[in-house]
mmCIF file of C-alpha atoms in Angstrom:
data_model
loop_
_atom_site.group_PDB
_atom_site.id
_atom_site.type_symbol
_atom_site.label_atom_id
_atom_site.label_comp_id
_atom_site.label_asym_id
_atom_site.label_seq_id
_atom_site.Cartn_x
_atom_site.Cartn_y
_atom_site.Cartn_z
ATOM 1 C CA MET I 1 112.312 88.031 109.413
ATOM 2 C CA GLY I 2 112.877 90.541 112.226
ATOM 3 C CA VAL I 3 111.122 93.911 112.330
ATOM 4 C CA LEU I 4 114.411 95.848 112.171
ATOM 5 C CA LYS I 5 115.536 93.864 109.123
ATOM 6 C CA ARG I 6 112.300 94.646 107.279
ATOM 7 C CA PHE I 7 112.754 98.307 108.217
ATOM 8 C CA GLU I 8 116.275 98.274 106.736
ATOM 9 C CA GLN I 9 114.996 96.701 103.520
ATOM 10 C CA ARG I 10 112.301 99.360 103.143
ATOM 11 C CA LEU I 11 114.933 102.073 103.524
ATOM 12 C CA GLU I 12 117.165 100.395 100.933
ATOM 13 C CA GLY I 13 114.558 101.161 98.304
ATOM 14 C CA LEU I 14 115.005 104.858 99.057
ATOM 15 C CA VAL I 15 118.787 104.966 99.251
ATOM 16 C CA ASN I 16 119.236 105.717 95.540
ATOM 17 C CA GLY I 17 116.954 108.710 95.911
ATOM 18 C CA THR I 18 116.864 111.452 98.508
ATOM 19 C CA PHE I 19 117.659 109.026 101.330
ATOM 20 C CA ALA I 20 121.223 108.545 100.097
ATOM 21 C CA LYS I 21 122.390 111.444 102.280
ATOM 22 C CA VAL I 22 120.682 110.039 105.374
ATOM 23 C CA PHE I 23 123.193 107.231 105.640
ATOM 24 C CA LYS I 24 126.099 109.683 105.736
ATOM 25 C CA SER I 25 125.005 110.980 109.129
ATOM 26 C CA GLU I 26 126.617 109.742 112.304
ATOM 27 C CA VAL I 27 123.278 108.488 113.635
ATOM 28 C CA GLN I 28 121.885 105.669 111.494
ATOM 29 C CA PRO I 29 118.111 105.266 111.031
ATOM 30 C CA VAL I 30 118.272 101.667 112.226
ATOM 31 C CA GLU I 31 119.779 102.878 115.515
ATOM 32 C CA ILE I 32 116.792 105.145 116.015
ATOM 33 C CA ALA I 33 114.449 102.287 115.110
ATOM 34 C CA GLY I 34 116.027 100.072 117.779
ATOM 35 C CA ALA I 35 115.705 102.865 120.345
ATOM 36 C CA LEU I 36 111.997 103.231 119.560
ATOM 37 C CA GLN I 37 111.510 99.505 120.144
ATOM 38 C CA ARG I 38 113.190 99.806 123.535
ATOM 39 C CA GLU I 39 111.068 102.851 124.354
ATOM 40 C CA CYS I 40 107.923 100.790 123.729
ATOM 41 C CA ASP I 41 109.169 97.934 125.919
ATOM 42 C CA ASN I 42 110.272 100.219 128.755
ATOM 43 C CA ASN I 43 106.970 102.138 128.853
ATOM 44 C CA ALA I 44 104.485 99.331 128.240
ATOM 45 C CA THR I 45 101.465 99.580 130.541
ATOM 46 C CA ILE I 46 99.372 96.448 131.132
ATOM 47 C CA TRP I 47 95.667 97.353 131.179
ATOM 48 C CA ASN I 48 94.361 93.802 131.305
ATOM 49 C CA ARG I 49 95.194 90.335 129.986
ATOM 50 C CA GLU I 50 94.274 91.317 126.431
ATOM 51 C CA ARG I 51 95.703 94.832 126.291
ATOM 52 C CA THR I 52 99.162 96.287 126.842
ATOM 53 C CA VAL I 53 99.369 99.968 125.877
ATOM 54 C CA VAL I 54 102.600 101.580 124.657
ATOM 55 C CA PRO I 55 103.459 105.172 123.700
ATOM 56 C CA ASN I 56 102.415 106.403 120.277
ATOM 57 C CA ASP I 57 104.067 109.850 120.144
ATOM 58 C CA PHE I 58 107.879 109.870 119.932
ATOM 59 C CA ILE I 59 110.400 112.712 119.882
ATOM 60 C CA VAL I 60 113.924 111.882 118.707
ATOM 61 C CA GLU I 61 116.429 114.499 119.863
ATOM 62 C CA LEU I 62 119.534 114.771 117.663
ATOM 63 C CA SER I 63 122.743 116.762 117.757
ATOM 64 C CA ALA I 64 122.809 119.864 115.559
ATOM 65 C CA PRO I 65 124.934 118.221 112.802
ATOM 66 C CA ASP I 66 122.805 115.058 112.712
ATOM 67 C CA HIS I 67 119.591 117.052 112.756
ATOM 68 C CA ASP I 68 120.769 119.235 109.896
ATOM 69 C CA ARG I 69 121.533 116.135 107.802
ATOM 70 C CA LEU I 70 118.307 114.292 108.603
ATOM 71 C CA SER I 71 115.748 117.101 108.830
ATOM 72 C CA PRO I 72 115.258 117.473 105.031
ATOM 73 C CA TYR I 73 113.948 113.889 105.054
ATOM 74 C CA ALA I 74 112.141 114.093 108.383
ATOM 75 C CA GLY I 75 108.723 113.432 106.862
ATOM 76 C CA GLN I 76 109.731 110.275 104.999
ATOM 77 C CA LEU I 77 111.926 109.018 107.817
ATOM 78 C CA GLY I 78 109.184 109.689 110.376
ATOM 79 C CA ASP I 79 106.686 107.684 108.314
ATOM 80 C CA GLU I 80 109.109 104.759 107.981
ATOM 81 C CA LEU I 81 109.905 104.792 111.700
ATOM 82 C CA ALA I 82 106.194 104.932 112.566
ATOM 83 C CA GLY I 83 105.630 101.916 110.322
ATOM 84 C CA MET I 84 108.424 100.052 112.096
ATOM 85 C CA VAL I 85 106.857 100.824 115.489
ATOM 86 C CA ARG I 86 103.494 99.575 114.193
ATOM 87 C CA ASP I 87 105.068 96.302 112.972
ATOM 88 C CA TYR I 88 106.908 95.796 116.264
ATOM 89 C CA ALA I 89 103.748 96.449 118.282
ATOM 90 C CA LYS I 90 101.864 93.872 116.236
ATOM 91 C CA GLN I 91 104.607 91.328 116.886
ATOM 92 C CA GLN I 92 104.612 92.037 120.633
ATOM 93 C CA ARG I 93 100.794 92.371 120.842
ATOM 94 C CA TYR I 94 100.982 95.982 121.995
ATOM 95 C CA THR I 95 98.190 98.484 121.357
ATOM 96 C CA PHE I 96 98.066 102.268 120.981
ATOM 97 C CA MET I 97 95.695 104.968 122.206
ATOM 98 C CA GLY I 98 96.054 107.006 119.004
ATOM 99 C CA SER I 99 97.965 107.369 115.767
ATOM 100 C CA ILE I 100 101.746 106.869 115.764
ATOM 101 C CA LYS I 101 103.935 109.940 115.227
ATOM 102 C CA VAL I 102 107.724 110.272 115.189
ATOM 103 C CA HIS I 103 109.252 113.762 115.308
ATOM 104 C CA LEU I 104 112.885 114.868 114.962
ATOM 105 C CA GLU I 105 114.124 117.728 117.159
ATOM 106 C CA LYS I 106 117.479 119.474 117.549
ATOM 107 C CA ALA I 107 119.223 119.299 120.935
ATOM 108 C CA GLU I 108 122.165 121.658 121.326
ATOM 109 C CA ASP I 109 123.578 119.722 124.291
ATOM 110 C CA LEU I 110 124.149 116.534 122.264
ATOM 111 C CA ASP I 111 127.375 115.748 120.434
ATOM 112 C CA THR I 112 127.425 114.274 116.920
ATOM 113 C CA GLY I 113 126.377 110.625 116.947
ATOM 114 C CA LEU I 114 124.366 110.888 120.190
ATOM 115 C CA TYR I 115 120.597 111.012 120.450
ATOM 116 C CA ARG I 116 117.754 110.823 122.967
ATOM 117 C CA VAL I 117 114.233 109.453 122.636
ATOM 118 C CA ARG I 118 111.258 110.777 124.566
ATOM 119 C CA SER I 119 107.764 109.340 124.309
ATOM 120 C CA ARG I 120 104.233 109.789 125.544
ATOM 121 C CA THR I 121 100.818 108.236 125.102
ATOM 122 C CA LEU I 122 98.372 110.550 123.367
ATOM 123 C CA ALA I 123 94.750 109.474 123.052
ATOM 124 C CA SER I 124 92.968 110.180 119.780
ATOM 125 C CA SER I 125 89.926 112.436 119.854
ATOM 126 C CA THR I 126 87.620 109.436 119.511
ATOM 127 C CA SER I 127 89.095 107.573 122.467
ATOM 128 C CA GLN I 128 89.915 110.538 124.746
ATOM 129 C CA PRO I 129 88.037 110.032 128.036
ATOM 130 C CA ARG I 130 85.682 112.806 129.052
ATOM 131 C CA GLY I 131 87.591 115.200 131.232
ATOM 132 C CA GLY I 132 90.683 112.984 131.064
ATOM 133 C CA SER I 133 94.291 113.800 130.380
ATOM 134 C CA SER I 134 96.143 112.958 127.184
ATOM 135 C CA ASP I 135 99.295 112.093 129.122
ATOM 136 C CA ARG I 136 100.639 108.562 129.444
ATOM 137 C CA GLY I 137 98.298 106.303 131.359
ATOM 138 C CA SER I 138 95.011 107.906 130.315
ATOM 139 C CA GLY I 139 92.513 106.016 128.241
ATOM 140 C CA PRO I 140 88.894 105.071 127.719
ATOM 141 C CA ALA I 141 87.134 103.893 130.848
ATOM 142 C CA GLY I 142 86.674 100.411 129.470
ATOM 143 C CA ALA I 143 90.231 99.970 128.245
ATOM 144 C CA GLY I 144 91.901 98.682 131.338
ATOM 145 C CA GLY I 145 91.474 98.391 135.067
ATOM 146 C CA GLN I 146 88.430 99.421 137.012
ATOM 147 C CA MET I 147 88.003 103.196 136.807
ATOM 148 C CA GLY I 148 85.740 103.448 139.856
ATOM 149 C CA ALA I 149 84.149 101.017 142.284
ATOM 150 C CA PRO I 150 80.461 100.341 141.579
ATOM 151 C CA PRO I 151 77.960 101.486 144.208
ATOM 152 C CA THR I 152 77.104 98.934 146.843
ATOM 153 C CA GLY I 153 73.619 97.620 147.432
ATOM 154 C CA PRO I 154 71.585 98.044 150.605
ATOM 155 C CA GLY I 155 73.559 97.098 153.663
ATOM 156 C CA GLY I 156 76.880 97.286 151.844
ATOM 157 C CA GLY I 157 76.330 94.004 150.027
ATOM 158 C CA GLY I 158 78.594 95.051 147.160
ATOM 159 C CA GLY I 159 76.123 94.249 144.386
ATOM 160 C CA TYR I 160 75.014 96.531 141.595
ATOM 161 C CA PRO I 161 72.302 97.211 140.694
ATOM 162 C CA PRO I 162 70.881 96.863 144.227
ATOM 163 C CA ARG I 163 68.724 93.782 144.832
ATOM 164 C CA PRO I 164 65.105 94.464 145.756
ATOM 165 C CA THR I 165 64.162 93.929 149.380
ATOM 166 C CA GLY I 166 63.008 90.354 149.939
ATOM 167 C CA ALA I 167 64.492 89.045 146.706
ATOM 168 C CA PRO I 168 65.823 85.466 146.873
ATOM 169 C CA PRO I 169 69.561 85.132 147.314
ATOM 170 C CA MET I 170 71.798 84.785 144.278
ATOM 171 C CA PRO I 171 72.841 81.177 143.535
ATOM 172 C CA SER I 172 76.195 80.279 145.002
ATOM 173 C CA HIS I 173 79.049 79.207 142.739
ATOM 174 C CA ALA I 174 81.294 76.226 143.118
ATOM 175 C CA PRO I 175 84.792 77.076 144.425
ATOM 176 C CA GLY I 176 86.192 76.382 140.986
ATOM 177 C CA GLY I 177 84.266 79.165 139.221
ATOM 178 C CA GLY I 178 80.763 79.130 137.674
ATOM 179 C CA PRO I 179 77.940 76.905 138.943
ATOM 180 C CA GLY I 180 79.536 73.477 139.121
ATOM 181 C CA GLY I 181 82.290 74.416 136.662
ATOM 182 C CA PRO I 182 85.931 75.488 136.854
ATOM 183 C CA LEU I 183 87.245 78.931 136.056
ATOM 184 C CA PRO I 184 89.044 79.242 132.728
ATOM 185 C CA ARG I 185 92.764 78.654 133.058
ATOM 186 C CA ALA I 186 94.697 81.871 133.604
ATOM 187 C CA GLU I 187 96.975 82.873 130.754
ATOM 188 C CA THR I 188 100.697 82.769 131.470
ATOM 189 C CA ARG I 189 102.592 85.892 130.458
ATOM 190 C CA ARG I 190 106.237 85.323 129.534
ATOM 191 C CA TRP I 191 109.037 87.784 128.904
ATOM 192 C CA VAL I 192 112.786 88.251 129.181
ATOM 193 C CA GLU I 193 114.684 91.121 130.765
ATOM 194 C CA ILE I 194 117.945 92.284 129.164
ATOM 195 C CA ASN I 195 119.834 95.189 130.753
ATOM 196 C CA GLY I 196 116.609 96.377 132.374
ATOM 197 C CA THR I 197 114.556 96.195 129.165
ATOM 198 C CA ARG I 198 111.556 93.857 128.994
ATOM 199 C CA HIS I 199 110.788 91.875 125.816
ATOM 200 C CA GLN I 200 107.555 89.898 125.684
ATOM 201 C CA ILE I 201 107.594 86.377 124.243
ATOM 202 C CA SER I 202 104.790 86.131 121.712
ATOM 203 C CA GLY I 203 103.936 83.538 119.119
ATOM 204 C CA GLY I 204 105.404 80.728 121.201
ATOM 205 C CA SER I 205 109.075 81.430 120.483
ATOM 206 C CA MET I 206 111.785 84.090 120.538
ATOM 207 C CA VAL I 207 115.180 84.047 118.799
ATOM 208 C CA LEU I 208 117.944 86.078 120.449
ATOM 209 C CA GLY I 209 121.132 87.116 118.691
ATOM 210 C CA ARG I 210 123.317 89.884 117.314
ATOM 211 C CA SER I 211 121.626 89.952 113.889
ATOM 212 C CA THR I 212 118.766 92.303 113.046
ATOM 213 C CA GLU I 213 116.958 89.173 111.849
ATOM 214 C CA ALA I 214 116.684 87.942 115.452
ATOM 215 C CA ASP I 215 113.442 88.643 117.307
ATOM 216 C CA VAL I 216 115.472 90.379 120.027
ATOM 217 C CA ARG I 217 118.820 91.888 119.123
ATOM 218 C CA VAL I 218 121.602 91.498 121.711
ATOM 219 C CA ASP I 219 124.378 94.004 121.057
ATOM 220 C CA ASP I 220 127.310 91.959 122.378
ATOM 221 C CA PRO I 221 130.401 90.908 120.346
ATOM 222 C CA GLY I 222 130.353 87.538 122.141
ATOM 223 C CA VAL I 223 126.857 86.769 120.860
ATOM 224 C CA SER I 224 126.303 84.951 117.549
ATOM 225 C CA ARG I 225 123.937 86.283 114.897
ATOM 226 C CA ARG I 226 121.309 83.698 115.882
ATOM 227 C CA HIS I 227 122.522 82.603 119.284
ATOM 228 C CA CYS I 228 119.647 80.830 121.034
ATOM 229 C CA GLU I 229 115.883 80.369 120.965
ATOM 230 C CA ILE I 230 113.307 80.318 123.750
ATOM 231 C CA ARG I 231 110.352 78.129 122.807
ATOM 232 C CA VAL I 232 107.136 77.482 124.734
ATOM 233 C CA GLN I 233 105.664 74.002 124.475
ATOM 234 C CA GLY I 234 102.210 73.751 122.914
ATOM 235 C CA GLY I 235 99.225 74.493 125.097
ATOM 236 C CA GLY I 236 101.102 76.975 127.287
ATOM 237 C CA GLY I 237 103.442 74.374 128.782
ATOM 238 C CA ALA I 238 107.021 74.706 129.939
ATOM 239 C CA ALA I 239 109.500 77.048 128.254
ATOM 240 C CA ASN I 240 112.865 75.773 127.014
ATOM 241 C CA VAL I 241 115.979 77.543 125.764
ATOM 242 C CA GLN I 242 117.949 75.937 122.924
ATOM 243 C CA ASP I 243 121.408 76.871 121.684
ATOM 244 C CA LEU I 244 121.338 77.455 117.902
ATOM 245 C CA GLY I 245 124.924 76.394 117.212
ATOM 246 C CA SER I 246 126.443 79.562 118.614
ATOM 247 C CA THR I 247 130.191 80.067 118.926
ATOM 248 C CA ASN I 248 130.286 80.591 122.693
ATOM 249 C CA GLY I 249 127.275 78.526 123.785
ATOM 250 C CA ILE I 250 124.838 79.331 126.601
ATOM 251 C CA VAL I 251 124.986 79.111 130.393
ATOM 252 C CA VAL I 252 121.660 78.552 132.173
ATOM 253 C CA ASP I 253 121.540 79.031 135.945
ATOM 254 C CA GLY I 254 125.298 78.535 136.140
ATOM 255 C CA GLN I 255 125.470 75.414 133.961
ATOM 256 C CA HIS I 256 126.930 75.191 130.456
ATOM 257 C CA THR I 257 124.305 73.468 128.315
ATOM 258 C CA SER I 258 122.811 73.261 124.848
ATOM 259 C CA ARG I 259 119.210 72.989 126.067
ATOM 260 C CA ALA I 260 117.435 73.634 129.370
ATOM 261 C CA THR I 261 113.965 74.030 130.838
ATOM 262 C CA LEU I 262 113.343 77.524 132.190
ATOM 263 C CA ARG I 263 111.615 78.607 135.371
ATOM 264 C CA ASP I 264 110.657 82.071 136.544
ATOM 265 C CA GLY I 265 113.913 83.885 137.319
ATOM 266 C CA SER I 266 116.185 81.602 135.257
ATOM 267 C CA ARG I 267 119.375 83.384 134.163
ATOM 268 C CA ILE I 268 120.693 82.756 130.654
ATOM 269 C CA VAL I 269 124.193 84.044 129.904
ATOM 270 C CA VAL I 270 125.142 84.638 126.255
ATOM 271 C CA GLY I 271 128.517 86.237 125.641
ATOM 272 C CA SER I 272 128.827 88.754 128.471
ATOM 273 C CA THR I 273 125.087 89.474 128.584
ATOM 274 C CA THR I 274 122.690 88.061 131.202
ATOM 275 C CA ILE I 275 119.107 87.392 130.129
ATOM 276 C CA ILE I 276 116.520 86.857 132.883
ATOM 277 C CA TYR I 277 113.469 84.752 131.987
ATOM 278 C CA ARG I 278 110.189 85.706 133.664
ATOM 279 C CA GLN I 279 106.681 84.285 133.694
ATOM 280 C CA ALA I 280 103.522 85.119 135.616
ATOM 281 C CA GLU I 281 99.870 84.122 135.630
ATOM 282 C CA GLY I 282 97.258 86.654 134.644
#
């Protein structure tokens, strides 16, 4: 079940209570939830192979009428939206620098039904680097890339700590990695790009379609509810796209097909939407 669908079901339990008025507003909570997902994807920062950091502090700007309708429930709605972001991050293998917060603000320049989302990465007090900034991109020294080059040894040898004078040379490694052994195989990262938004493929498969139950929702009237699936063969092998019995079918690299093997840069057309498949080592 998709993250947005679970979010909708959680809200349904509140509709008979104070949340009944929320659904009378022009802006629907599920629209905001989808925008927060896109905000995570668009601002994901890769620290290393195991860690991709996304924003954890979100500000949703609403028109005056929408804000007036939603603000009485801002606390509950903010908690539900934060939970949705947490679920989506777990699915996409994203991480945060601090706790997740979603705030609603009034924007006088917006008309009813329109909204904006702003985000930033705020480090918690326990992970805030000494003397660092809490803006996006900051983090603990060990969280991502190298924060500073280590000092070099005598003569600029590049080692640290420096080797004592007269010490025997370090053993050489085989070209393949450690002494006589190969380096571990680099992990292949896979994602798709839709209208400039990146969606990582995790768990070996990704269903694309118009339904909120799809892993990635494609807002296109020519797209079926569950239109197609991208699946990676076991062991990190090739990726294939499979039509799921859609009404309009799929076109891969200019060819109408029901199934095709994907390469980096392959273009999948569903309805009037072009999906670009990407993969990279590292």
